[in-house]
Tab-separated table of C-alpha atoms in Angstrom:
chain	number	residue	atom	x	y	z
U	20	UNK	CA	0.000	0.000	0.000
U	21	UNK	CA	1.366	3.628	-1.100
U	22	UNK	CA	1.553	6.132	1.547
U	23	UNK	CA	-0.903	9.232	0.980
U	24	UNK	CA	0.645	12.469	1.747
U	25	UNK	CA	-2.358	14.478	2.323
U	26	UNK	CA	-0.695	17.486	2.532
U	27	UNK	CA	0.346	17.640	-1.045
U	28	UNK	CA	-3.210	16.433	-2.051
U	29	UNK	CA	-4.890	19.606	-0.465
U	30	UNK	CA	-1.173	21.613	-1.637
U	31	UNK	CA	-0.979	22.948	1.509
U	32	UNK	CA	2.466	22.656	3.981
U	33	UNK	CA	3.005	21.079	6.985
U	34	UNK	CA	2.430	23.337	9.682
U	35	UNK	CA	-1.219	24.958	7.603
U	36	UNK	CA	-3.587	26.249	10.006
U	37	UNK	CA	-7.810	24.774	10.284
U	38	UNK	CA	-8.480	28.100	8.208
U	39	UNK	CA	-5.794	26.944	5.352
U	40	UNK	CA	-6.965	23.304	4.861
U	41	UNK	CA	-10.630	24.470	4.892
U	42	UNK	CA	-9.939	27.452	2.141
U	43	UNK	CA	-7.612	25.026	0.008
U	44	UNK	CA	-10.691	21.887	0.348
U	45	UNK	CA	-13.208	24.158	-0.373
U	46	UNK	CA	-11.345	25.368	-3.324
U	47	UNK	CA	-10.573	22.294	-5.005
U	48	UNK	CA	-13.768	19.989	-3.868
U	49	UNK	CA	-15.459	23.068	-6.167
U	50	UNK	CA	-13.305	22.730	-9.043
U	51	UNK	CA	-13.258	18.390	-8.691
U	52	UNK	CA	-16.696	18.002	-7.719
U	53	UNK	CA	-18.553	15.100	-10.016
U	54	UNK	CA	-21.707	17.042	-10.711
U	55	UNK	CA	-19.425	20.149	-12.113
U	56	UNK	CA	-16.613	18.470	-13.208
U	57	UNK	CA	-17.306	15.861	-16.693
U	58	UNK	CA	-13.503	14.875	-16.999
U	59	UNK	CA	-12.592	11.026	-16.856
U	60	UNK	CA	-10.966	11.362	-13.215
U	61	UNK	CA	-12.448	13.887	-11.212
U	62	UNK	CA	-14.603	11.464	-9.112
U	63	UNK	CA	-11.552	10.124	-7.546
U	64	UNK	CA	-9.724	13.217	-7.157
U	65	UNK	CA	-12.441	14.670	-5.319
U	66	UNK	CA	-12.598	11.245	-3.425
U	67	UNK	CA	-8.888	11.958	-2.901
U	68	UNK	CA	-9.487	15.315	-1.495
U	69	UNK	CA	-12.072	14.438	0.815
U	70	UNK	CA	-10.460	11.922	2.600
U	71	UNK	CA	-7.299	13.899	2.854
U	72	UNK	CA	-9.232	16.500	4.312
U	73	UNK	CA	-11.466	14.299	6.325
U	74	UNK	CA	-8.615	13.423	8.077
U	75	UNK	CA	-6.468	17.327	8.079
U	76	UNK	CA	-9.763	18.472	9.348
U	77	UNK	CA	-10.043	16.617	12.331
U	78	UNK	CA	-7.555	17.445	14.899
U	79	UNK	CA	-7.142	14.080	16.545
U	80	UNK	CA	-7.013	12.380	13.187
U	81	UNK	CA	-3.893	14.915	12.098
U	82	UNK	CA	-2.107	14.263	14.767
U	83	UNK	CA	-2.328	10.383	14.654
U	84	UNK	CA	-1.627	11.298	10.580
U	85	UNK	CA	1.430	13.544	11.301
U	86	UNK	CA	2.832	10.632	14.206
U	87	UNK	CA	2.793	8.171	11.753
U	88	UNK	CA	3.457	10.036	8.416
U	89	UNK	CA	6.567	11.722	9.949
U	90	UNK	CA	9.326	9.568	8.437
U	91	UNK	CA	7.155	8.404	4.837
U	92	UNK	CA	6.840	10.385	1.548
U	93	UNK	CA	4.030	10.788	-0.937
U	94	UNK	CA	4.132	7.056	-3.015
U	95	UNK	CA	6.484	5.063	-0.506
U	96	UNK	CA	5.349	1.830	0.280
U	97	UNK	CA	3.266	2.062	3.870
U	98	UNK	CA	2.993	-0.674	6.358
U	99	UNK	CA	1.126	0.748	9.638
U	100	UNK	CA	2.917	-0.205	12.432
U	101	UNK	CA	0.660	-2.456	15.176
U	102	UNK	CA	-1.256	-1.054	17.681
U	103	UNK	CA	-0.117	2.445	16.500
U	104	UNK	CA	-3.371	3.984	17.231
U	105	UNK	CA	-3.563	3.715	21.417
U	106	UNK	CA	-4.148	6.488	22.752
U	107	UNK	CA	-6.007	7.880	19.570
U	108	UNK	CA	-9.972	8.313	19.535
U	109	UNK	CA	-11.340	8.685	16.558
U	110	UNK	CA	-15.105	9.669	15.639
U	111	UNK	CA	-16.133	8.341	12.667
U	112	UNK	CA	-18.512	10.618	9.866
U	113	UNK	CA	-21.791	8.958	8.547
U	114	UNK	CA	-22.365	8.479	5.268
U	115	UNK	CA	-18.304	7.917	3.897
U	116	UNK	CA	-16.965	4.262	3.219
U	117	UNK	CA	-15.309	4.597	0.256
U	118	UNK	CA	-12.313	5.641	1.211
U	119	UNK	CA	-8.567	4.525	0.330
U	120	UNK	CA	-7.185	1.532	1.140
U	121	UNK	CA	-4.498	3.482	3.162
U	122	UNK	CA	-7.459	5.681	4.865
U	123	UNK	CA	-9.482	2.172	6.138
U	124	UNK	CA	-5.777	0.528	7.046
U	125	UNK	CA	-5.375	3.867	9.742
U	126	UNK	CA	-8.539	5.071	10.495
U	127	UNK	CA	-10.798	2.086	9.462
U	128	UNK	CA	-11.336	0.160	12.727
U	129	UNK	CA	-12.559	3.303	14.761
U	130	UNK	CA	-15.293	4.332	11.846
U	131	UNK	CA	-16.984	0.223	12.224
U	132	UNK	CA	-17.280	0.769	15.742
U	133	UNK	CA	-19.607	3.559	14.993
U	134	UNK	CA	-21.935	1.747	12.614
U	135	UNK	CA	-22.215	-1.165	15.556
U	136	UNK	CA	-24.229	1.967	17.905
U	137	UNK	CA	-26.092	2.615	14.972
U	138	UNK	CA	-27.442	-0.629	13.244
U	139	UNK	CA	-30.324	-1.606	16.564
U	140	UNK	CA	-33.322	0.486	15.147
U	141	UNK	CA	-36.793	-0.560	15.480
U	142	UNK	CA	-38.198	1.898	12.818
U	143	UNK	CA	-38.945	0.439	9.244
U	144	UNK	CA	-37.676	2.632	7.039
U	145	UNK	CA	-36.964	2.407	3.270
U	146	UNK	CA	-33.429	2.165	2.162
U	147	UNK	CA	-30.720	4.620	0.858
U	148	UNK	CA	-31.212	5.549	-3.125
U	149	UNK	CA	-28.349	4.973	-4.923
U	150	UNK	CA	-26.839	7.630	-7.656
U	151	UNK	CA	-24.317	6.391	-10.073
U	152	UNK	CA	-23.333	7.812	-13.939
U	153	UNK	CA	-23.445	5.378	-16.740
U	154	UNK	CA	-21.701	5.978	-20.189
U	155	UNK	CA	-23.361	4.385	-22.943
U	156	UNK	CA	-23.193	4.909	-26.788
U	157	UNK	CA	-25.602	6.723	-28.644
U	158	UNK	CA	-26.658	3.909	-30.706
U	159	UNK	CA	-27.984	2.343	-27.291
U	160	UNK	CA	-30.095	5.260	-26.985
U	161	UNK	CA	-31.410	5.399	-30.536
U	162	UNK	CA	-32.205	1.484	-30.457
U	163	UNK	CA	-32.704	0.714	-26.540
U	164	UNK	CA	-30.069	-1.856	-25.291
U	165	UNK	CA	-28.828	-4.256	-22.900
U	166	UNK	CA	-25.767	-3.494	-20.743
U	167	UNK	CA	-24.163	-4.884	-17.898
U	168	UNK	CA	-22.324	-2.334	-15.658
U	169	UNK	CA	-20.556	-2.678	-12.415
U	170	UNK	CA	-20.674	-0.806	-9.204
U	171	UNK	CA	-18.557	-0.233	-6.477
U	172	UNK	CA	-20.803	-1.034	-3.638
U	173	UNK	CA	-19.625	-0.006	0.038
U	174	UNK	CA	-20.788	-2.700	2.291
U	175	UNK	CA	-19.827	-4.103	6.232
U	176	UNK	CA	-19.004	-7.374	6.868
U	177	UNK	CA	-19.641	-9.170	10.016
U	178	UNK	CA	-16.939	-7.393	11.945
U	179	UNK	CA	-18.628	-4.085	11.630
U	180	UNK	CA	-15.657	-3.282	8.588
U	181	UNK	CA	-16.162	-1.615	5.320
U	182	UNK	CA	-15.720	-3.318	2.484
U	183	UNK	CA	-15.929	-2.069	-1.346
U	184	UNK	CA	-17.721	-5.058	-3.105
U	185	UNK	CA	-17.963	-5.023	-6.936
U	186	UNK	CA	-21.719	-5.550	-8.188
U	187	UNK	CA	-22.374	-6.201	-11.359
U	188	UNK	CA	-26.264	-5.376	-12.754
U	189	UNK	CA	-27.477	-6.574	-16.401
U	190	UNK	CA	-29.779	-3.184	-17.214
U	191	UNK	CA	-31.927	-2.861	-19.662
U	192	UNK	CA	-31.537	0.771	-21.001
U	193	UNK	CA	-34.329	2.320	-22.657
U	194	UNK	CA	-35.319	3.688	-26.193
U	195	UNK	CA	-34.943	6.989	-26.145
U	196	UNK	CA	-32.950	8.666	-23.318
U	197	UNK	CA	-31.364	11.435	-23.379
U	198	UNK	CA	-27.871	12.830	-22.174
U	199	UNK	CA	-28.093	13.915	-18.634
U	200	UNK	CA	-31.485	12.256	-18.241
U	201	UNK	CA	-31.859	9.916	-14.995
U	202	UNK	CA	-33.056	6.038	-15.340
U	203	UNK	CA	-34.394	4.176	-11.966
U	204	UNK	CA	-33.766	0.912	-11.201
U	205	UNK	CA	-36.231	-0.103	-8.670
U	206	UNK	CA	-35.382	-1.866	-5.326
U	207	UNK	CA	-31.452	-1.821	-6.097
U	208	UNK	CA	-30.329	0.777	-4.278
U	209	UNK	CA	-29.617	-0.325	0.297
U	210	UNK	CA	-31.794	-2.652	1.980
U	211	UNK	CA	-34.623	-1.568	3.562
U	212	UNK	CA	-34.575	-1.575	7.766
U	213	UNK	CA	-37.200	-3.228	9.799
U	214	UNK	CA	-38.769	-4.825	6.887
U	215	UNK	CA	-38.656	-1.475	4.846
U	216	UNK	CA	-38.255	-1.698	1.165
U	217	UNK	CA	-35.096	-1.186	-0.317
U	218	UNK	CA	-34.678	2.150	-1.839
U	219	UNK	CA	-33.770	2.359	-5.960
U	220	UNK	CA	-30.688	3.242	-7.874
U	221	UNK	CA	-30.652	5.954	-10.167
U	222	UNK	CA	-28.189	6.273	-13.294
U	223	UNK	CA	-27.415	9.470	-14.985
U	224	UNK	CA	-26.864	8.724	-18.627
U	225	UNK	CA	-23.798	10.122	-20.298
U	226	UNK	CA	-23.044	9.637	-24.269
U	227	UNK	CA	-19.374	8.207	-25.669
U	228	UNK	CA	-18.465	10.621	-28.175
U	229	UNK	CA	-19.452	9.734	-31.551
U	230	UNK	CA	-18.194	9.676	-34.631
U	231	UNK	CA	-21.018	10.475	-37.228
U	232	UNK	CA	-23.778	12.434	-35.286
U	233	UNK	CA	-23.117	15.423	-32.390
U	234	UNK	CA	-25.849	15.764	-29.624
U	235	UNK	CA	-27.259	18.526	-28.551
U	236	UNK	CA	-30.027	17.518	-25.744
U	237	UNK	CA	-32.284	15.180	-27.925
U	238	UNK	CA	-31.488	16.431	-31.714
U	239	UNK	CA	-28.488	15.405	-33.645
U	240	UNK	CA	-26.362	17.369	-35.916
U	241	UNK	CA	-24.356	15.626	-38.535
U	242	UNK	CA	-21.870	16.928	-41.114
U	243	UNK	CA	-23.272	16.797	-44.610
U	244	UNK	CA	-20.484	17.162	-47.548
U	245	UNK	CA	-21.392	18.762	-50.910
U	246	UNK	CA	-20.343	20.067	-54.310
U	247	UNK	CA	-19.868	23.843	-54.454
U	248	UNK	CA	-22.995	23.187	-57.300
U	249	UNK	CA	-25.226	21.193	-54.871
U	250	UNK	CA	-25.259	24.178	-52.720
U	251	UNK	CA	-25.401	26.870	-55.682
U	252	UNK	CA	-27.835	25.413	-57.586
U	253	UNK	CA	-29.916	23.168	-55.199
U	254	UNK	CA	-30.022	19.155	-55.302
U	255	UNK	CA	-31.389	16.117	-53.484
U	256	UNK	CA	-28.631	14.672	-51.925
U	257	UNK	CA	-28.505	11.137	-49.894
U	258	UNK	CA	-27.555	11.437	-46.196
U	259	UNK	CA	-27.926	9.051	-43.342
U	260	UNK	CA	-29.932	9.171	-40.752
U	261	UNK	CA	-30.104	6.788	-37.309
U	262	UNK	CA	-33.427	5.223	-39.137
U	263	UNK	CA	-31.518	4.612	-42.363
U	264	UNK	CA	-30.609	6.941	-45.355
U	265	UNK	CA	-33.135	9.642	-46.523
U	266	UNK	CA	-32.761	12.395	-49.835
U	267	UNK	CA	-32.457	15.537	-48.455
U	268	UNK	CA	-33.133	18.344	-50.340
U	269	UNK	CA	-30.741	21.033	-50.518
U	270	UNK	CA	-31.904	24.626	-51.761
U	271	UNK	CA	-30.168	26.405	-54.190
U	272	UNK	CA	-27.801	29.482	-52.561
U	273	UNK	CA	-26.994	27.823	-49.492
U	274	UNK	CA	-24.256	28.582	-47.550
U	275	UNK	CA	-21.397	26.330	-45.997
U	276	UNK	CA	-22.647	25.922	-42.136
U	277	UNK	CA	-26.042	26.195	-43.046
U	278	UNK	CA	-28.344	23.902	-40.724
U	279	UNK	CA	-30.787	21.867	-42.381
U	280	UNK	CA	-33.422	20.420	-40.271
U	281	UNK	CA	-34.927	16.544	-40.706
U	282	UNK	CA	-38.207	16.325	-38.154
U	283	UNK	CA	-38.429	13.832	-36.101
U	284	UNK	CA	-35.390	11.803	-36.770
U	285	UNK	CA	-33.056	12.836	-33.503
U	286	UNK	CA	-33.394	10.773	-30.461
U	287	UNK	CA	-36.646	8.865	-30.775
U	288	UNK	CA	-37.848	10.253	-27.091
U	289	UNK	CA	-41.713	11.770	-26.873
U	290	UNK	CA	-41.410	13.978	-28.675
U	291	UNK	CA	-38.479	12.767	-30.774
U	292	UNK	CA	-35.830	15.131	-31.207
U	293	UNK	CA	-34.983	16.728	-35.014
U	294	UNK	CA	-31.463	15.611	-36.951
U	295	UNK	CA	-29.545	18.575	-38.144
U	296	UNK	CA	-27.256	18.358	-41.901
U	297	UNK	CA	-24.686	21.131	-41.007
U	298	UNK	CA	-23.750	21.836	-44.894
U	299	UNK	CA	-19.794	21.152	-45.587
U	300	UNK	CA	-19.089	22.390	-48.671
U	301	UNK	CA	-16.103	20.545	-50.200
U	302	UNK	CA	-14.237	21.951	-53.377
U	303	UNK	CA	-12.658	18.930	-56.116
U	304	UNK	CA	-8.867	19.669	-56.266
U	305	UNK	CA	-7.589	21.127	-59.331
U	306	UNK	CA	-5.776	18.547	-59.989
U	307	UNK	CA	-6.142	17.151	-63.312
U	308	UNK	CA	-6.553	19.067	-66.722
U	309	UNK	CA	-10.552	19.495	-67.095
U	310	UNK	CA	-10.693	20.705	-63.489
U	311	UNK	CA	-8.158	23.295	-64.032
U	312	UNK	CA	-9.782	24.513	-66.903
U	313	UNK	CA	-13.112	24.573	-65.578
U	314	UNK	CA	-11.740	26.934	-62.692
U	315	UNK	CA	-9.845	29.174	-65.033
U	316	UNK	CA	-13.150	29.593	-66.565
U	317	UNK	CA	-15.094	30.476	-63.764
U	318	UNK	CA	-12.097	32.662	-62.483
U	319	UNK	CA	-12.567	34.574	-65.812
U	320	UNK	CA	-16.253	34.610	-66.207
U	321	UNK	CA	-17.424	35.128	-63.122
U	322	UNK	CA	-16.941	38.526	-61.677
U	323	UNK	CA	-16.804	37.759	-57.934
U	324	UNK	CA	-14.638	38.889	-55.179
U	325	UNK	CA	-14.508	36.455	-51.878
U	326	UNK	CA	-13.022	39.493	-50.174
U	327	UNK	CA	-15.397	42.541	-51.191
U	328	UNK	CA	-16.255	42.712	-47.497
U	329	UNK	CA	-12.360	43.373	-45.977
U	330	UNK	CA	-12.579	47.244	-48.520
U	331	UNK	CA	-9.395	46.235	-49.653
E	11	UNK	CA	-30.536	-8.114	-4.705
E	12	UNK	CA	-28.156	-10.084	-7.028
E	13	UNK	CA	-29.148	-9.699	-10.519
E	14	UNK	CA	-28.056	-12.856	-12.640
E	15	UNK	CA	-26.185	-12.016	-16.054
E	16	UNK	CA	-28.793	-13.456	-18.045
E	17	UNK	CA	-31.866	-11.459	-17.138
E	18	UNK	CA	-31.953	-7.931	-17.954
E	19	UNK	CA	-33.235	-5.378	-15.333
E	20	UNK	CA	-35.835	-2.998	-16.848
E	21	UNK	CA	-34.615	0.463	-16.160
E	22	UNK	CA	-37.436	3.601	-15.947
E	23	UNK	CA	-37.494	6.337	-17.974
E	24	UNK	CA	-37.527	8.887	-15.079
E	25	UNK	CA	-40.878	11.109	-15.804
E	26	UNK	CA	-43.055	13.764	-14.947
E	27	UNK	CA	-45.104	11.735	-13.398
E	28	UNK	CA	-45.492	13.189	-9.941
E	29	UNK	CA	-45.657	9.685	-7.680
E	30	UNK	CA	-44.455	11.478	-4.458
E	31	UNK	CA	-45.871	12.959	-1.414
E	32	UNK	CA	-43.383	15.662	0.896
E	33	UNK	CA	-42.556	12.538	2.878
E	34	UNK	CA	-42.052	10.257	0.954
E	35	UNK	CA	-39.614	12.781	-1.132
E	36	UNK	CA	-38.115	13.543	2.122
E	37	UNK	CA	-37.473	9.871	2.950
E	38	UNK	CA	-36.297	8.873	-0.098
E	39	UNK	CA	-33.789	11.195	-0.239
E	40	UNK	CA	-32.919	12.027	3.686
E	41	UNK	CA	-33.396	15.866	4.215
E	42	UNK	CA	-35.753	17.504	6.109
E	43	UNK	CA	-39.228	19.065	5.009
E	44	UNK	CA	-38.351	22.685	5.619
E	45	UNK	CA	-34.660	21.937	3.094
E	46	UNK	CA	-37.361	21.164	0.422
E	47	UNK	CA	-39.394	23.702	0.415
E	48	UNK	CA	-36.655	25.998	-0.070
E	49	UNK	CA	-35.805	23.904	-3.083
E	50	UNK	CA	-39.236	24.229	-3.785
E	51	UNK	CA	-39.286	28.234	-3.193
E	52	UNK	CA	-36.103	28.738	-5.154
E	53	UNK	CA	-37.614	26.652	-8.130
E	54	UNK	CA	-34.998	24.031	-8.695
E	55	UNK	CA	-37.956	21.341	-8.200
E	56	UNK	CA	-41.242	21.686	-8.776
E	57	UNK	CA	-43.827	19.730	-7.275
E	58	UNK	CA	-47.384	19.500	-8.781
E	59	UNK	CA	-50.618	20.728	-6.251
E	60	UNK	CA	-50.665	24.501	-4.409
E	61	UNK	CA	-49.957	23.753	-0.068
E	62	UNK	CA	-47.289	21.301	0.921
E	63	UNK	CA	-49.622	18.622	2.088
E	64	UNK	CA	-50.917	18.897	-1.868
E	65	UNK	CA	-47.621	18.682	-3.361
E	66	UNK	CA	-46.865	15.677	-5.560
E	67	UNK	CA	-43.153	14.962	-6.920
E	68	UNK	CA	-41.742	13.481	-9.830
E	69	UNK	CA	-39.244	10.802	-9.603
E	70	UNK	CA	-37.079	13.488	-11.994
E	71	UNK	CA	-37.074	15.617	-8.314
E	72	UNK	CA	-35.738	12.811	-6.806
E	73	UNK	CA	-32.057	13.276	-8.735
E	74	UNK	CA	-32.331	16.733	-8.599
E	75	UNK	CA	-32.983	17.230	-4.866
E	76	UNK	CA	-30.249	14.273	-4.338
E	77	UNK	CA	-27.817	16.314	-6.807
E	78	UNK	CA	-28.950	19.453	-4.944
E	79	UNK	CA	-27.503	17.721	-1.260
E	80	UNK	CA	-24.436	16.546	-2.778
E	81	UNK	CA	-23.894	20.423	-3.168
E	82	UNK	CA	-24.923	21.055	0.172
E	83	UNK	CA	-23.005	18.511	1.902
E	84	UNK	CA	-19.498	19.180	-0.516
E	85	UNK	CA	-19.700	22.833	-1.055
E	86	UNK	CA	-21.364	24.385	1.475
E	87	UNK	CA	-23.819	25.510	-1.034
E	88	UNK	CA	-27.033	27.032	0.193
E	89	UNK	CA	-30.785	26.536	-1.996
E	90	UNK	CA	-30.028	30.039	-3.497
E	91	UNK	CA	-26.561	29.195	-4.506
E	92	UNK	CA	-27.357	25.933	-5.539
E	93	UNK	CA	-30.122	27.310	-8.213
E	94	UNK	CA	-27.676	29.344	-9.670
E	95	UNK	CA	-25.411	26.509	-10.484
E	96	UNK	CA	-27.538	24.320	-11.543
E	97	UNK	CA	-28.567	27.265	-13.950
E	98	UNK	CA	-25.246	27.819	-14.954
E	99	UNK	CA	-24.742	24.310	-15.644
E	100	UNK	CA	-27.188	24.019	-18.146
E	101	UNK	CA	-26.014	26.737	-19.421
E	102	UNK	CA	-22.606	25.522	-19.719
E	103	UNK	CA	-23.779	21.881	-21.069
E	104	UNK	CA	-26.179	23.684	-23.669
E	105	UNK	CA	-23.076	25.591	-25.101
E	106	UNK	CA	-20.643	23.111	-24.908
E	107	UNK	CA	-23.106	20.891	-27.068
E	108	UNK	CA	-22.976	23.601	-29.393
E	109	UNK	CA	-19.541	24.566	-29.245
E	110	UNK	CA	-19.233	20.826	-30.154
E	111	UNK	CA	-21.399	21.354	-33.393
E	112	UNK	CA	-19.775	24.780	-34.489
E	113	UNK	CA	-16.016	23.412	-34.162
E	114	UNK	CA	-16.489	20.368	-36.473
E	115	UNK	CA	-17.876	22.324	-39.497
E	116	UNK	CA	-15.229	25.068	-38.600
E	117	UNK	CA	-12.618	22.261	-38.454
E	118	UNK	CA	-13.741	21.433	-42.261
E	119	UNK	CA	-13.350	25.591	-43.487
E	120	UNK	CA	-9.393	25.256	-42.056
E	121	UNK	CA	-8.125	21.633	-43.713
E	122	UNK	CA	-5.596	23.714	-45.461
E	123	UNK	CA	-2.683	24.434	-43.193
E	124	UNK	CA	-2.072	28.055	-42.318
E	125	UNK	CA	0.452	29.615	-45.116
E	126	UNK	CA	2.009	32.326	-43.052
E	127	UNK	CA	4.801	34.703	-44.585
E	128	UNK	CA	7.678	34.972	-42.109
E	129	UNK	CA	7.779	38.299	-40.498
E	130	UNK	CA	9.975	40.684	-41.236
């Protein structure tokens, strides 16, 4: 196990005062927070920082971190010496367990005791819901699929300890969903207490980037090449679409960028969302005889200045 | 609560269907009453019926009042504070989705590499 130097986690030195470690938490659990932050890798930072400042925070916890941490850097291999914690009390805080490795290995025995006083209830109340993020492709959303995901479920053993268990669900994700938007699974989030029902588990659905069509909420934009003469003169052009190809028609004088809206055939939620052709217009090289005659024509014929605008 | 590999769990679209009472909304998510009806006042949810003992929510307030005490409980964030974010969050997701759609077609206009004339 790799020693944690909590210090350089929260980048604050040795001797920082309460006031320091709150101010330099605060400032990074804003900037790493999972419901602000989308980057791959900000859920465990902020995990990271919480835990190093769950235990900076806590006076008695610091100094049982700074006894032990005195002679260890950031990454060395950490063995906690036994019985190293007499003398220590520690309180543990509801609602964490899924901390490090090296958190549980210091402070993990003094948080079980805890959840021992607080496991004899009599009331029956429903269980904890559950919020996770899944990351799906958009074809699973345009077709409804099957997927099996796994979670990292905290969970105590007999001994009163935390343990992260791996669970793995088979879900089937509906037609139709939407970036952002929240599926429930029902009775899969904590057991119920006193014969309470067991409260649900909620995904947030996040889209894998992909490679034909963009998404913006429940319409689709998609890049549509075409001939400088399919947007001067107007064509019907053949273009893909999620429910197989369509002819779009293109009217004459449009523009490169210029949006092109298909009803109906985004995301097929109620109401489905529209698919956008974003016009891309796409010039043939000059690079054979005909084509380089055909421009010399048009650069003769045609009397028309790209850069009338600039007055220059 | 184990879920064998071969059956597929059917997941819910979450609604607008408004299936919860104050309490149960309360319960489901562990905050007190008076906490939601500031979420309530500040509009981030809202429930359907006029009085508090009317009010129905939808299971769609259930992820937003549980997003709304993750911001409470990691930030510090009061209901005001937290409406604003959220705000500006959907803000910043609506123009990053178009950001998204602006840069690829721009990407096509600028295939040819920049042709730049040393300075002199």
């Amino acid at each position: 196990m790799e020693f944690k130097d909590y210090y350089k986690i929260l980048g604050v030195e040795r001797n920082a005062t309460e006031d320091d470690i709150k101010r330099a938490y605060r400032k990074l659990a804003r900037k790493f927070h999972p419901d602000v932050n989308k980057e791959d890798g900000a859920e465990a930072k902020f995990k990271e920082i919480g835990e190093a400042n769950d235990v900076l925070s806590d006076p008695e916890k610091r100094a049982a971190y700074d006894q032990l941490g005195k002679d260890y850097k950031s990454g060395q291999e950490f063995r906690p010496p036994p019985d190293w914690d007499a003398g220590f009390e520690f309180s543990g805080r509801p609602g964490a367990g899924d901390f490090s490795d090296f958190f549980e290995s210091i402070f993990g025995g003094a948080r079980a005791e805890r959840h021992h006083g607080r496991t004899h209830t009599t009331f029956r109340t429903r269980g904890e819901d559950h919020h996770a993020k899944i990351l799906i492709d958009l074809q699973d959303a345009l077709e409804g699929a099957t997927r099996t995901i796994t979670l990292r479920v905290p969970e105590l053993d007999e001994g009163g300890h935390v343990l992260v268990r791996d669970k793995n669900l088979t879900v089937q994700i509906p037609k139709g969903v939407t970036e952002g938007q929240s599926i429930r699974l029902k009775g899969q989030g904590s057991p119920g207490m006193g014969g309470g029902p067991a409260g649900d588990l909620y995904l947030e659905i996040r889209f894998k980037p992909d490679q034909r069509y963009r998404v913006v909420g429940k319409d689709l934009y998609l890049d549509l090449p075409v001939a400088p003469w399919e947007a001067a003169l107007g064509a019907s052009v053949k273009m893909p679409t999620p429910g197989g190809a369509i002819m779009l028609k293109v009217p004459p004088g449009s523009a490169h960028g210029r949006e092109l809206r298909v009803r109906g055939r985004g995301i097929p939620a109620t109401p489905p969302g529209d698919l956008y052709a974003v016009l891309k217009i796409v010039w043939p090289p000059a690079t054979n005889e005909k084509a380089r005659q055909i421009y010399e024509e048009m650069a003769k014929e045609l009397a028309f200045d790209p850069r009338a605008s600039l007055g220059v | 609560m184990a879920n064998g590999e071969r059956e597929p769990m059917p997941a819910e679209m979450i609604g607008s269907a408004s299936v919860y009472s104050l309490e149960e909304l309360c319960q489901t998510c562990h905050v007190e009453v008076a906490w939601i009806s500031e979420l309530v006042e500040q509009g981030i949810i809202e429930p359907e019926g006029r009085s508090p003992s009317e009010w129905r929510f939808s299971s769609l307030s259930v992820v937003l009042a549980a997003k709304a005490k993750r911001f409470d409980r990691d930030l510090g964030l009061n209901p005001a504070g937290i409406a604003l974010v959220f705000d500006l969050l959907n803000e910043i997701e609506r123009l990053h989705a178009r950001l998204n759609v602006l840069a690829s077609a721009r990407s096509s206009l600028a295939e040819q590499p920049d042709e730049r004339p040393p300075l002199p």
